[in-house]
């Protein structure tokens, strides 16, 4: 009798569909980003990211407790310092905003994993991810001197209680430099989640509002990857693995699921996907206008990252997603 093969047989009921489901999204897959600012009792919504806030440390702690109670295992901390300078002092100072936030969270919620974003763009007065040549208005970061700043930043974050160091500046050799710095400081057991394939993407726009990190001139295309390149990402990943990365990240996620898949194919290390601000804001804007079903489209999108090969997903949807899943 034609047709012999009838795949629809296994789609007839919700129970059957659940039994044969290939990818299952859970709270354990998610990491929730938080933005720390100086002050007290501050919760200022980011205009381009409805539902996302810049938070003072006391509010960060409240948020961390809620995240933990929801069953989300980790947060990633970004900081907006009180002052910025050419040395990115706020990134590596022991009293830096991320350092203080990490310590406060670990004291209040010790079992919550704290990931520290290890970058300099929020802390430099020019908005680039490291040192620039004096008078340079192109944004061409000086690679090797910047490695020393990243090393200092990672060590200070680990001292403050960060469980995972996540370097995001796309400097050549940054994983090895940070690994050496951590090991020399006695943090040989602190893992590195490398932003191994971070693209120079237009999807970052709202994040720059949230983190106050837009470059004052030039662009980041001399250090972040060209969106047209795929094979280059595998080279970047291979280098980071050789330098000692424990986990790898692809950023952004939505327009780069082919990269997530290709990275997962060549390594058995955990692969993270960053569901970035522009991806979040597009869904939020469409949902607020009644054009899409927010719950369904968020869960479908996050599940698609898992299908592409992501083991971990950094997403501003994390809290809502867990509530919907439960």
Tab-separated table of C-alpha atoms in Angstrom:
chain	number	residue	atom	x	y	z
A	1	UNK	CA	0.000	0.000	0.000
A	2	UNK	CA	1.418	3.399	-0.987
A	3	UNK	CA	2.979	5.243	0.806
A	4	UNK	CA	4.926	2.593	2.713
A	5	UNK	CA	6.724	5.114	4.921
A	6	UNK	CA	4.481	7.348	6.999
A	7	UNK	CA	6.517	9.620	9.304
A	8	UNK	CA	3.276	11.272	10.460
A	9	UNK	CA	2.543	8.158	12.539
A	10	UNK	CA	4.929	9.476	15.181
A	11	UNK	CA	3.353	12.946	15.227
A	12	UNK	CA	-0.206	11.969	16.107
A	13	UNK	CA	-0.243	13.054	19.748
A	14	UNK	CA	1.693	15.249	22.131
A	15	UNK	CA	2.875	12.184	24.067
A	16	UNK	CA	4.236	10.534	20.929
A	17	UNK	CA	5.946	13.718	19.849
A	18	UNK	CA	7.593	14.059	23.257
A	19	UNK	CA	8.784	10.445	23.154
A	20	UNK	CA	10.696	10.921	19.892
A	21	UNK	CA	11.838	14.504	20.424
A	22	UNK	CA	15.518	14.839	19.519
A	23	UNK	CA	16.399	18.050	21.372
A	24	UNK	CA	14.983	19.122	24.710
A	25	UNK	CA	15.522	22.613	26.102
A	26	UNK	CA	15.891	22.836	29.895
A	27	UNK	CA	16.883	25.433	32.471
A	28	UNK	CA	20.288	23.748	32.706
A	29	UNK	CA	21.117	24.968	29.185
A	30	UNK	CA	20.768	28.667	30.030
A	31	UNK	CA	23.016	31.487	31.234
A	32	UNK	CA	21.401	34.824	32.118
A	33	UNK	CA	23.275	38.095	31.387
A	34	UNK	CA	23.227	40.905	33.967
A	35	UNK	CA	24.519	44.498	33.772
A	36	UNK	CA	26.010	45.969	36.937
A	37	UNK	CA	26.223	49.720	37.589
A	38	UNK	CA	27.458	51.798	40.546
A	39	UNK	CA	24.980	53.049	43.151
A	40	UNK	CA	22.157	51.591	45.221
A	41	UNK	CA	18.549	50.637	44.489
A	42	UNK	CA	19.046	51.226	40.761
A	43	UNK	CA	17.030	49.301	38.190
A	44	UNK	CA	17.022	51.276	34.958
A	45	UNK	CA	15.404	49.626	31.962
A	46	UNK	CA	17.419	49.598	28.743
A	47	UNK	CA	15.220	51.424	26.229
A	48	UNK	CA	16.184	49.219	23.302
A	49	UNK	CA	15.835	46.001	25.354
A	50	UNK	CA	12.432	45.872	27.085
A	51	UNK	CA	12.635	43.785	30.247
A	52	UNK	CA	16.423	44.152	30.594
A	53	UNK	CA	17.856	46.477	33.244
A	54	UNK	CA	21.051	48.110	34.384
A	55	UNK	CA	21.211	47.111	38.051
A	56	UNK	CA	23.104	48.276	41.111
A	57	UNK	CA	24.806	45.509	43.041
A	58	UNK	CA	22.029	45.138	45.612
A	59	UNK	CA	19.580	44.628	42.746
A	60	UNK	CA	22.027	42.245	41.018
A	61	UNK	CA	21.951	40.109	44.161
A	62	UNK	CA	18.138	40.099	44.172
A	63	UNK	CA	18.142	39.093	40.527
A	64	UNK	CA	20.719	36.369	41.161
A	65	UNK	CA	18.541	34.856	43.885
A	66	UNK	CA	15.554	34.811	41.518
A	67	UNK	CA	17.628	33.229	38.754
A	68	UNK	CA	18.850	30.520	41.123
A	69	UNK	CA	15.341	29.828	42.435
A	70	UNK	CA	14.152	29.363	38.854
A	71	UNK	CA	16.756	26.648	38.364
A	72	UNK	CA	18.993	28.574	35.965
A	73	UNK	CA	22.543	27.502	36.868
A	74	UNK	CA	24.561	30.547	35.847
A	75	UNK	CA	24.714	34.280	35.185
A	76	UNK	CA	27.238	36.279	33.182
A	77	UNK	CA	28.216	39.698	34.529
A	78	UNK	CA	28.894	42.841	32.508
A	79	UNK	CA	29.884	46.105	34.144
A	80	UNK	CA	29.389	49.813	33.526
A	81	UNK	CA	32.059	51.652	35.569
A	82	UNK	CA	31.751	55.051	37.164
A	83	UNK	CA	34.788	56.316	35.233
A	84	UNK	CA	36.545	55.246	32.038
A	85	UNK	CA	40.166	55.718	30.962
A	86	UNK	CA	42.744	54.529	28.452
A	87	UNK	CA	44.013	51.876	30.880
A	88	UNK	CA	40.558	50.284	31.346
A	89	UNK	CA	41.187	50.522	35.081
A	90	UNK	CA	37.623	49.621	35.962
A	91	UNK	CA	38.042	46.245	34.261
A	92	UNK	CA	40.932	44.965	36.375
A	93	UNK	CA	40.817	46.971	39.612
A	94	UNK	CA	39.983	44.918	42.700
A	95	UNK	CA	37.132	47.357	43.394
A	96	UNK	CA	35.815	47.214	39.828
A	97	UNK	CA	32.067	46.929	39.353
A	98	UNK	CA	32.129	43.325	38.070
A	99	UNK	CA	34.495	42.303	40.852
A	100	UNK	CA	32.206	43.766	43.513
A	101	UNK	CA	29.136	42.234	41.887
A	102	UNK	CA	30.767	38.809	41.648
A	103	UNK	CA	31.743	38.861	45.317
A	104	UNK	CA	28.276	39.968	46.412
A	105	UNK	CA	26.538	37.297	44.336
A	106	UNK	CA	28.807	34.490	45.539
A	107	UNK	CA	28.249	35.536	49.169
A	108	UNK	CA	24.462	35.600	48.711
A	109	UNK	CA	24.022	32.642	46.330
A	110	UNK	CA	27.171	30.512	46.570
A	111	UNK	CA	25.875	27.708	44.353
A	112	UNK	CA	25.043	29.986	41.430
A	113	UNK	CA	27.779	29.889	38.794
A	114	UNK	CA	29.152	33.360	38.082
A	115	UNK	CA	30.672	33.920	34.652
A	116	UNK	CA	32.685	37.123	34.241
A	117	UNK	CA	32.799	38.743	30.821
A	118	UNK	CA	36.470	39.580	30.401
A	119	UNK	CA	36.673	42.477	28.007
A	120	UNK	CA	37.753	46.114	28.079
A	121	UNK	CA	35.354	48.014	25.811
A	122	UNK	CA	33.024	49.036	28.646
A	123	UNK	CA	35.977	50.460	30.569
A	124	UNK	CA	38.032	52.381	27.987
A	125	UNK	CA	37.223	56.007	27.255
A	126	UNK	CA	37.327	55.294	23.507
A	127	UNK	CA	35.117	52.181	23.634
A	128	UNK	CA	37.567	49.783	22.000
A	129	UNK	CA	38.736	46.482	23.464
A	130	UNK	CA	42.281	47.440	24.415
A	131	UNK	CA	45.159	49.817	23.887
A	132	UNK	CA	45.242	52.047	20.810
A	133	UNK	CA	48.208	53.726	19.216
A	134	UNK	CA	48.322	57.366	20.341
A	135	UNK	CA	46.392	59.437	17.818
A	136	UNK	CA	44.886	56.399	16.069
A	137	UNK	CA	41.244	57.013	15.121
A	138	UNK	CA	40.714	53.737	13.255
A	139	UNK	CA	40.168	51.523	16.299
A	140	UNK	CA	43.087	49.220	15.484
A	141	UNK	CA	43.791	47.698	18.907
A	142	UNK	CA	47.399	46.937	19.857
A	143	UNK	CA	47.209	43.199	20.393
A	144	UNK	CA	50.111	42.172	22.641
A	145	UNK	CA	49.996	45.051	25.168
A	146	UNK	CA	46.251	44.430	25.488
A	147	UNK	CA	46.914	40.817	26.504
A	148	UNK	CA	48.505	42.073	29.701
A	149	UNK	CA	45.365	44.044	30.560
A	150	UNK	CA	43.184	41.003	29.875
A	151	UNK	CA	45.410	38.838	32.052
A	152	UNK	CA	45.130	41.315	34.952
A	153	UNK	CA	41.375	41.545	34.465
A	154	UNK	CA	40.874	37.772	34.510
A	155	UNK	CA	42.938	37.321	37.665
A	156	UNK	CA	41.090	40.098	39.488
A	157	UNK	CA	37.740	38.574	38.493
A	158	UNK	CA	38.789	35.141	39.720
A	159	UNK	CA	39.995	36.645	43.022
A	160	UNK	CA	36.584	38.299	43.392
A	161	UNK	CA	34.842	34.925	43.122
A	162	UNK	CA	34.051	34.467	39.435
A	163	UNK	CA	33.703	30.767	38.651
A	164	UNK	CA	34.310	31.060	34.901
A	165	UNK	CA	36.348	33.592	32.930
A	166	UNK	CA	34.877	34.508	29.527
A	167	UNK	CA	37.273	36.587	27.388
A	168	UNK	CA	35.425	38.322	24.557
A	169	UNK	CA	37.860	40.785	22.997
A	170	UNK	CA	39.022	38.564	20.087
A	171	UNK	CA	42.684	39.378	20.668
A	172	UNK	CA	45.151	36.897	19.185
A	173	UNK	CA	46.538	34.701	21.960
A	174	UNK	CA	44.095	35.897	24.619
A	175	UNK	CA	43.226	32.419	25.871
A	176	UNK	CA	46.861	31.439	26.441
A	177	UNK	CA	47.659	34.747	28.128
A	178	UNK	CA	44.693	34.439	30.474
A	179	UNK	CA	45.409	30.767	31.186
A	180	UNK	CA	48.981	31.619	32.142
A	181	UNK	CA	47.806	34.499	34.334
A	182	UNK	CA	45.225	32.401	36.129
A	183	UNK	CA	47.623	29.510	36.686
A	184	UNK	CA	50.372	31.779	38.019
A	185	UNK	CA	47.873	33.324	40.457
A	186	UNK	CA	46.742	29.933	41.768
A	187	UNK	CA	43.500	29.691	39.773
A	188	UNK	CA	44.473	26.687	37.682
A	189	UNK	CA	41.015	25.182	38.267
A	190	UNK	CA	39.127	28.216	36.945
A	191	UNK	CA	37.788	27.367	33.473
A	192	UNK	CA	37.857	29.651	30.429
A	193	UNK	CA	34.788	30.075	28.250
A	194	UNK	CA	36.300	31.668	25.172
A	195	UNK	CA	34.353	33.860	22.785
A	196	UNK	CA	36.139	31.853	20.112
A	197	UNK	CA	34.109	33.003	17.099
A	198	UNK	CA	32.804	36.498	17.754
A	199	UNK	CA	31.647	38.331	14.664
A	200	UNK	CA	31.600	42.065	13.911
A	201	UNK	CA	27.825	42.017	13.897
A	202	UNK	CA	25.043	44.571	13.553
A	203	UNK	CA	23.062	42.462	16.023
A	204	UNK	CA	24.995	44.016	18.930
A	205	UNK	CA	23.321	47.439	18.718
A	206	UNK	CA	21.068	47.265	21.800
A	207	UNK	CA	23.868	45.751	23.914
A	208	UNK	CA	25.906	48.881	23.388
A	209	UNK	CA	23.069	50.816	24.988
A	210	UNK	CA	22.947	48.376	27.902
A	211	UNK	CA	26.707	48.280	28.493
A	212	UNK	CA	27.505	51.832	27.361
A	213	UNK	CA	30.211	50.333	25.160
A	214	UNK	CA	29.819	51.850	21.696
A	215	UNK	CA	33.190	52.778	20.150
A	216	UNK	CA	33.736	56.538	19.967
A	217	UNK	CA	35.339	56.249	16.531
A	218	UNK	CA	36.390	53.612	14.008
A	219	UNK	CA	34.976	50.088	14.197
A	220	UNK	CA	35.801	46.713	15.700
A	221	UNK	CA	36.239	45.023	12.344
A	222	UNK	CA	40.009	44.832	12.736
A	223	UNK	CA	39.601	42.343	15.602
A	224	UNK	CA	36.089	40.865	15.449
A	225	UNK	CA	35.386	38.422	12.620
A	226	UNK	CA	34.006	39.201	9.169
A	227	UNK	CA	30.369	37.946	8.995
A	228	UNK	CA	31.086	36.502	5.532
A	229	UNK	CA	33.624	33.982	6.868
A	230	UNK	CA	32.889	30.482	8.121
A	231	UNK	CA	36.096	28.495	7.751
A	232	UNK	CA	37.989	31.218	9.595
A	233	UNK	CA	35.860	30.494	12.657
A	234	UNK	CA	37.193	26.939	12.730
A	235	UNK	CA	40.742	28.309	12.705
A	236	UNK	CA	39.934	30.611	15.624
A	237	UNK	CA	38.353	27.718	17.510
A	238	UNK	CA	41.334	25.416	16.897
A	239	UNK	CA	43.724	28.088	18.185
A	240	UNK	CA	41.689	28.629	21.349
A	241	UNK	CA	41.528	24.895	22.018
A	242	UNK	CA	45.302	24.654	21.607
A	243	UNK	CA	45.751	27.568	24.013
A	244	UNK	CA	43.688	25.881	26.725
A	245	UNK	CA	40.049	26.949	26.359
A	246	UNK	CA	37.656	24.751	28.337
A	247	UNK	CA	34.499	25.903	26.541
A	248	UNK	CA	33.858	27.747	23.284
A	249	UNK	CA	31.334	30.374	22.265
A	250	UNK	CA	29.811	31.472	18.980
A	251	UNK	CA	28.400	35.012	18.950
A	252	UNK	CA	25.831	35.960	17.644
A	253	UNK	CA	23.675	32.835	17.470
A	254	UNK	CA	20.662	33.296	15.216
A	255	UNK	CA	22.417	34.216	11.976
A	256	UNK	CA	25.364	31.915	12.773
A	257	UNK	CA	23.767	28.530	13.446
A	258	UNK	CA	25.859	27.076	10.626
A	259	UNK	CA	28.946	28.135	12.596
A	260	UNK	CA	27.601	26.557	15.800
A	261	UNK	CA	27.084	23.310	13.879
A	262	UNK	CA	30.555	23.391	12.273
A	263	UNK	CA	32.252	24.148	15.593
A	264	UNK	CA	30.438	21.317	17.342
A	265	UNK	CA	31.455	18.943	14.558
A	266	UNK	CA	35.184	19.515	15.161
A	267	UNK	CA	35.343	19.486	18.971
A	268	UNK	CA	34.011	17.617	21.968
A	269	UNK	CA	34.300	20.711	24.172
A	270	UNK	CA	31.059	22.349	25.339
A	271	UNK	CA	29.847	24.930	22.821
A	272	UNK	CA	27.886	28.011	23.884
A	273	UNK	CA	25.743	30.247	21.697
A	274	UNK	CA	25.100	33.869	22.633
A	275	UNK	CA	21.524	34.867	21.754
A	276	UNK	CA	22.510	38.521	21.511
A	277	UNK	CA	20.718	41.785	22.189
A	278	UNK	CA	19.550	42.470	18.636
A	279	UNK	CA	18.016	39.013	18.389
A	280	UNK	CA	16.255	39.575	21.714
A	281	UNK	CA	15.011	43.054	20.824
A	282	UNK	CA	13.597	41.990	17.457
A	283	UNK	CA	11.442	39.349	19.120
A	284	UNK	CA	10.437	41.714	21.920
A	285	UNK	CA	9.426	44.449	19.482
A	286	UNK	CA	7.400	42.060	17.350
A	287	UNK	CA	5.719	40.576	20.430
A	288	UNK	CA	4.854	43.989	21.872
A	289	UNK	CA	3.192	44.848	18.552
A	290	UNK	CA	1.212	41.610	18.622
A	291	UNK	CA	2.897	40.309	15.472
A	292	UNK	CA	4.268	37.081	16.993
A	293	UNK	CA	3.508	34.775	19.906
A	294	UNK	CA	6.446	35.592	22.179
A	295	UNK	CA	6.421	32.347	24.160
A	296	UNK	CA	6.296	30.100	21.117
A	297	UNK	CA	8.879	31.997	19.099
A	298	UNK	CA	11.346	32.269	22.000
A	299	UNK	CA	11.185	28.558	22.814
A	300	UNK	CA	11.439	27.651	19.131
A	301	UNK	CA	14.467	29.914	18.709
A	302	UNK	CA	16.284	28.610	21.791
A	303	UNK	CA	15.557	25.008	20.810
A	304	UNK	CA	16.961	25.696	17.348
A	305	UNK	CA	20.288	26.660	18.940
A	306	UNK	CA	20.369	23.281	20.676
A	307	UNK	CA	19.515	21.561	17.406
A	308	UNK	CA	22.432	23.381	15.784
A	309	UNK	CA	24.766	21.954	18.435
A	310	UNK	CA	24.843	24.434	21.310
A	311	UNK	CA	25.290	22.933	24.756
A	312	UNK	CA	24.816	26.282	26.510
A	313	UNK	CA	22.776	29.338	25.554
A	314	UNK	CA	23.394	32.832	26.876
A	315	UNK	CA	20.068	34.618	26.549
A	316	UNK	CA	18.104	37.549	27.953
A	317	UNK	CA	15.009	35.362	27.556
A	318	UNK	CA	16.295	32.891	30.178
A	319	UNK	CA	13.896	33.696	33.030
A	320	UNK	CA	10.823	33.837	30.799
A	321	UNK	CA	11.886	30.662	28.998
A	322	UNK	CA	12.164	28.696	32.228
A	323	UNK	CA	8.748	29.872	33.390
A	324	UNK	CA	7.227	28.841	30.072
A	325	UNK	CA	8.962	25.483	30.122
A	326	UNK	CA	7.593	24.724	33.577
